[in-house]
Amino acid sequence: MLLKRILIVDTYYPEFVRTLYAQRPELQTLPYQAQLTAFIQQRFGTSDYYSRHLTALGYDTQDVLANNTIVQWQWAKEHHITVHHWPNLPYINRLTNRLLLYKILRAQIAEFRPDILYMQNLSFCDPLTLHSLKKHISLLIGQIASPLPPTPFIKPYDLILTSFPHFVERIRALGPDSEYLKIGFDESILTALQPVSDKIYDVVFIGGFTQVHSAATQALETLAKHVRVDVWGYGIEHLAADSPL
């Protein structure tokens, strides 16, 4: 059986989402497709790199920003799906918002009828939700390039792709198949950038500092002792007070 329809489910960092809406508040009033396109055009994370290239190969693909409540609420509105906010209690809001996002994702799956559900974030859907979604698709595939979530989040998958070669056997031992997929660079980014005549930075680092990144942090600190390193990211509280970063 040829599996041709792929729904690619991505999640964006909440701070990035909040920042873009703050910079462009009119986005919240636009139709679903216009909002989705605006976010994809930011070239954040994997953007539409998977869907665009898979489409070129003959697959029928769609992108979903599953944790963007404003975009997903707009999709629900346009498809006459009712979603309600609960009282302003932080934990209740987080829990109910996640359940409502699952409800919308199920509706998107029902409408698009994908053969393959491709999850860019293994931790977004809880195991119970993953098992329920599997009833409506042929293959559940995920990708990971970060610490593995708890085992119940992994087991429902048929295949997990990873850019960490040492993860492949670990994942296979938990049940799903797994393959090594190298990180790539999508050259379409270059067409979105303007040429720079005067370079104002020596070295730029974009990312985070956490316990998981300790080895990389040490390498950057060594580099920063010899050249200026400009940083855009998070986790400064994990750095030592005398860190050159």
Short mmCIF file of C-alpha atoms in Angstrom, two decimals:
data_model
loop_
_atom_site.label_atom_id
_atom_site.label_comp_id
_atom_site.label_asym_id
_atom_site.label_seq_id
_atom_site.Cartn_x
_atom_site.Cartn_y
_atom_site.Cartn_z
CA MET A 1 0.00 0.00 0.00
CA LEU A 2 1.37 3.41 -1.02
CA LEU A 3 1.16 5.95 1.79
CA LYS A 4 0.90 9.38 0.20
CA ARG A 5 -0.73 11.79 2.67
CA ILE A 6 1.42 13.15 5.48
CA LEU A 7 0.35 15.52 8.26
CA ILE A 8 3.40 17.17 9.82
CA VAL A 9 2.72 18.27 13.40
CA ASP A 10 5.18 20.82 14.71
CA THR A 11 5.45 22.93 17.87
CA TYR A 12 7.11 26.33 18.25
CA TYR A 13 8.75 27.81 21.33
CA PRO A 14 6.02 29.79 23.17
CA GLU A 15 8.29 32.81 23.60
CA PHE A 16 8.83 32.99 19.85
CA VAL A 17 5.08 32.80 19.24
CA ARG A 18 4.37 35.54 21.80
CA THR A 19 7.09 37.76 20.31
CA LEU A 20 5.79 37.51 16.76
CA TYR A 21 2.23 38.31 17.82
CA ALA A 22 3.52 41.26 19.86
CA GLN A 23 5.44 42.56 16.85
CA ARG A 24 2.52 41.95 14.48
CA PRO A 25 -0.70 42.11 16.54
CA GLU A 26 -2.80 42.20 13.36
CA LEU A 27 -1.90 38.54 12.78
CA GLN A 28 -4.45 37.46 15.38
CA THR A 29 -7.27 38.82 13.22
CA LEU A 30 -6.22 37.04 10.03
CA PRO A 31 -7.66 33.77 8.66
CA TYR A 32 -6.02 30.50 9.65
CA GLN A 33 -3.99 29.99 6.49
CA ALA A 34 -2.64 33.55 6.57
CA GLN A 35 -1.48 33.13 10.19
CA LEU A 36 0.07 29.75 9.46
CA THR A 37 1.91 31.16 6.44
CA ALA A 38 3.19 34.12 8.45
CA PHE A 39 4.76 31.81 11.01
CA ILE A 40 6.25 29.48 8.41
CA GLN A 41 7.78 32.47 6.61
CA GLN A 42 9.78 33.24 9.77
CA ARG A 43 11.91 30.14 9.00
CA PHE A 44 11.72 29.08 12.63
CA GLY A 45 12.88 25.56 13.49
CA THR A 46 12.08 23.17 10.67
CA SER A 47 9.54 25.61 9.15
CA ASP A 48 8.05 23.95 6.04
CA TYR A 49 11.25 22.19 5.02
CA TYR A 50 9.81 18.70 5.45
CA SER A 51 6.46 19.40 3.79
CA ARG A 52 7.88 21.38 0.88
CA HIS A 53 10.42 18.76 -0.11
CA LEU A 54 7.99 15.88 0.45
CA THR A 55 5.47 17.68 -1.76
CA ALA A 56 8.13 17.98 -4.46
CA LEU A 57 8.58 14.21 -4.21
CA GLY A 58 4.89 13.67 -4.90
CA TYR A 59 3.42 13.42 -1.40
CA ASP A 60 0.32 15.30 -0.26
CA THR A 61 1.36 17.16 2.88
CA GLN A 62 0.06 19.69 5.39
CA ASP A 63 1.72 21.51 8.28
CA VAL A 64 0.12 22.04 11.69
CA LEU A 65 1.44 24.26 14.50
CA ALA A 66 -0.18 22.18 17.18
CA ASN A 67 0.74 24.21 20.28
CA ASN A 68 -0.11 27.66 18.86
CA THR A 69 -3.47 28.26 20.51
CA ILE A 70 -4.31 31.36 18.45
CA VAL A 71 -3.67 29.65 15.11
CA GLN A 72 -5.41 26.45 16.18
CA TRP A 73 -8.37 28.32 17.70
CA GLN A 74 -8.76 30.10 14.36
CA TRP A 75 -8.81 26.76 12.52
CA ALA A 76 -11.48 25.53 14.92
CA LYS A 77 -13.56 28.68 14.39
CA GLU A 78 -13.41 28.34 10.61
CA HIS A 79 -14.45 24.69 10.88
CA HIS A 80 -17.27 25.38 13.35
CA ILE A 81 -15.63 23.54 16.25
CA THR A 82 -16.43 24.99 19.67
CA VAL A 83 -13.58 25.50 22.13
CA HIS A 84 -14.10 27.09 25.52
CA HIS A 85 -11.60 28.66 27.91
CA TRP A 86 -11.94 27.73 31.56
CA PRO A 87 -11.65 30.18 34.49
CA ASN A 88 -8.39 32.03 34.86
CA LEU A 89 -6.57 29.39 36.91
CA PRO A 90 -3.06 28.73 35.55
CA TYR A 91 -3.00 24.94 36.00
CA ILE A 92 -6.59 24.49 34.78
CA ASN A 93 -5.85 26.67 31.77
CA ARG A 94 -2.73 24.69 30.86
CA LEU A 95 -4.52 21.38 31.19
CA THR A 96 -7.71 22.35 29.38
CA ASN A 97 -5.84 24.21 26.65
CA ARG A 98 -3.79 21.08 25.96
CA LEU A 99 -6.95 18.94 25.84
CA LEU A 100 -8.58 21.44 23.49
CA LEU A 101 -5.50 21.45 21.27
CA TYR A 102 -5.76 17.65 21.11
CA LYS A 103 -9.43 18.02 20.13
CA ILE A 104 -8.51 20.36 17.28
CA LEU A 105 -5.67 18.11 16.13
CA ARG A 106 -8.07 15.16 15.98
CA ALA A 107 -10.41 17.24 13.83
CA GLN A 108 -7.55 18.21 11.52
CA ILE A 109 -6.64 14.55 11.15
CA ALA A 110 -10.27 13.67 10.43
CA GLU A 111 -10.44 16.34 7.72
CA PHE A 112 -7.08 15.69 6.03
CA ARG A 113 -7.17 11.88 6.50
CA PRO A 114 -3.39 11.41 6.49
CA ASP A 115 -1.75 8.05 6.01
CA ILE A 116 1.21 9.19 8.10
CA LEU A 117 1.29 11.41 11.16
CA TYR A 118 4.76 12.92 11.54
CA MET A 119 5.39 14.40 14.98
CA GLN A 120 8.26 16.88 15.36
CA ASN A 121 7.83 16.92 19.16
CA LEU A 122 7.57 13.53 20.90
CA SER A 123 6.40 15.15 24.12
CA PHE A 124 3.47 17.15 22.76
CA CYS A 125 0.85 14.38 22.77
CA ASP A 126 0.47 12.20 25.86
CA PRO A 127 0.58 8.41 25.34
CA LEU A 128 -3.21 8.00 25.63
CA THR A 129 -3.76 10.59 22.90
CA LEU A 130 -1.12 8.99 20.68
CA HIS A 131 -2.84 5.61 20.95
CA SER A 132 -6.19 7.18 20.05
CA LEU A 133 -4.71 8.97 17.04
CA LYS A 134 -3.16 5.74 15.75
CA LYS A 135 -6.66 4.38 15.10
CA HIS A 136 -7.03 6.88 12.24
CA ILE A 137 -3.64 6.60 10.50
CA SER A 138 -1.38 3.94 9.04
CA LEU A 139 1.94 5.08 10.47
CA LEU A 140 2.96 7.20 13.45
CA ILE A 141 6.44 8.64 12.91
CA GLY A 142 8.39 11.03 15.10
CA GLN A 143 11.73 12.76 15.21
CA ILE A 144 13.93 13.74 18.11
CA ALA A 145 17.18 15.64 18.66
CA SER A 146 16.88 16.24 22.40
CA PRO A 147 16.74 14.10 25.56
CA LEU A 148 14.24 11.26 25.23
CA PRO A 149 10.88 11.70 26.96
CA PRO A 150 9.57 8.99 29.32
CA THR A 151 9.19 5.56 27.73
CA PRO A 152 5.35 5.66 27.47
CA PHE A 153 5.68 8.63 25.10
CA ILE A 154 7.96 6.59 22.82
CA LYS A 155 6.26 3.21 22.65
CA PRO A 156 3.25 4.20 20.48
CA TYR A 157 5.49 5.19 17.55
CA ASP A 158 6.13 2.94 14.58
CA LEU A 159 9.32 4.78 13.61
CA ILE A 160 11.42 7.49 15.24
CA LEU A 161 14.06 9.38 13.27
CA THR A 162 16.93 10.98 15.16
CA SER A 163 20.03 13.01 14.40
CA PHE A 164 21.68 11.37 17.44
CA PRO A 165 23.23 8.12 16.16
CA HIS A 166 23.60 6.81 19.73
CA PHE A 167 19.81 7.06 20.17
CA VAL A 168 18.97 4.57 17.43
CA GLU A 169 19.61 1.37 19.39
CA ARG A 170 18.16 2.88 22.58
CA ILE A 171 14.90 3.64 20.80
CA ARG A 172 14.77 0.25 19.09
CA ALA A 173 15.19 -1.41 22.47
CA LEU A 174 12.02 0.37 23.63
CA GLY A 175 9.93 -1.00 20.76
CA PRO A 176 9.71 1.42 17.80
CA ASP A 177 11.95 1.15 14.78
CA SER A 178 14.52 3.93 14.55
CA GLU A 179 16.84 5.37 11.93
CA TYR A 180 19.65 7.91 11.91
CA LEU A 181 18.71 11.07 9.97
CA LYS A 182 21.44 13.67 9.68
CA ILE A 183 20.66 17.32 10.31
CA GLY A 184 20.58 19.34 7.08
CA PHE A 185 20.46 22.95 5.92
CA ASP A 186 17.64 24.12 3.68
CA GLU A 187 19.10 26.44 1.07
CA SER A 188 15.82 28.33 0.69
CA ILE A 189 16.88 30.25 3.81
CA LEU A 190 19.53 31.98 1.71
CA THR A 191 16.92 33.46 -0.64
CA ALA A 192 15.17 35.06 2.33
CA LEU A 193 18.32 36.84 3.54
CA GLN A 194 19.78 40.07 2.27
CA PRO A 195 23.52 40.25 1.54
CA VAL A 196 25.55 41.74 4.38
CA SER A 197 28.39 44.04 3.44
CA ASP A 198 29.64 44.93 6.92
CA LYS A 199 29.86 42.09 9.41
CA ILE A 200 29.38 43.35 12.96
CA TYR A 201 29.82 40.10 14.90
CA ASP A 202 32.81 37.80 15.19
CA VAL A 203 30.99 34.72 16.50
CA VAL A 204 27.27 34.25 17.10
CA PHE A 205 25.64 31.50 19.17
CA ILE A 206 21.88 30.91 19.10
CA GLY A 207 20.64 28.33 21.58
CA GLY A 208 20.38 27.43 25.22
CA PHE A 209 22.49 26.75 28.29
CA THR A 210 21.19 23.91 30.44
CA GLN A 211 22.63 20.88 32.18
CA VAL A 212 22.01 18.88 29.02
CA HIS A 213 24.28 21.27 27.10
CA SER A 214 27.13 21.29 29.62
CA ALA A 215 29.81 19.96 27.24
CA ALA A 216 28.89 22.44 24.52
CA THR A 217 28.76 25.24 27.08
CA GLN A 218 32.32 24.46 28.17
CA ALA A 219 33.49 24.59 24.55
CA LEU A 220 31.80 27.95 24.04
CA GLU A 221 33.29 29.30 27.25
CA THR A 222 36.75 28.30 26.07
CA LEU A 223 36.12 30.03 22.75
CA ALA A 224 34.77 33.14 24.49
CA LYS A 225 38.08 33.56 26.34
CA HIS A 226 39.78 34.25 23.01
CA VAL A 227 37.14 35.92 20.81
CA ARG A 228 33.94 37.85 21.38
CA VAL A 229 30.86 35.61 21.31
CA ASP A 230 27.43 37.25 21.00
CA VAL A 231 24.61 35.09 22.34
CA TRP A 232 20.86 34.95 21.66
CA GLY A 233 19.15 32.32 23.74
CA TYR A 234 18.07 31.21 27.19
CA GLY A 235 19.43 29.62 30.35
CA ILE A 236 21.85 32.27 31.58
CA GLU A 237 20.95 31.17 35.12
CA HIS A 238 22.78 27.91 34.40
CA LEU A 239 26.08 29.71 33.78
CA ALA A 240 28.65 30.35 36.48
CA ALA A 241 28.87 33.95 37.68
CA ASP A 242 32.39 34.28 36.21
CA SER A 243 31.52 32.64 32.88
CA PRO A 244 32.96 34.58 29.90
CA LEU A 245 29.56 34.07 28.24
#
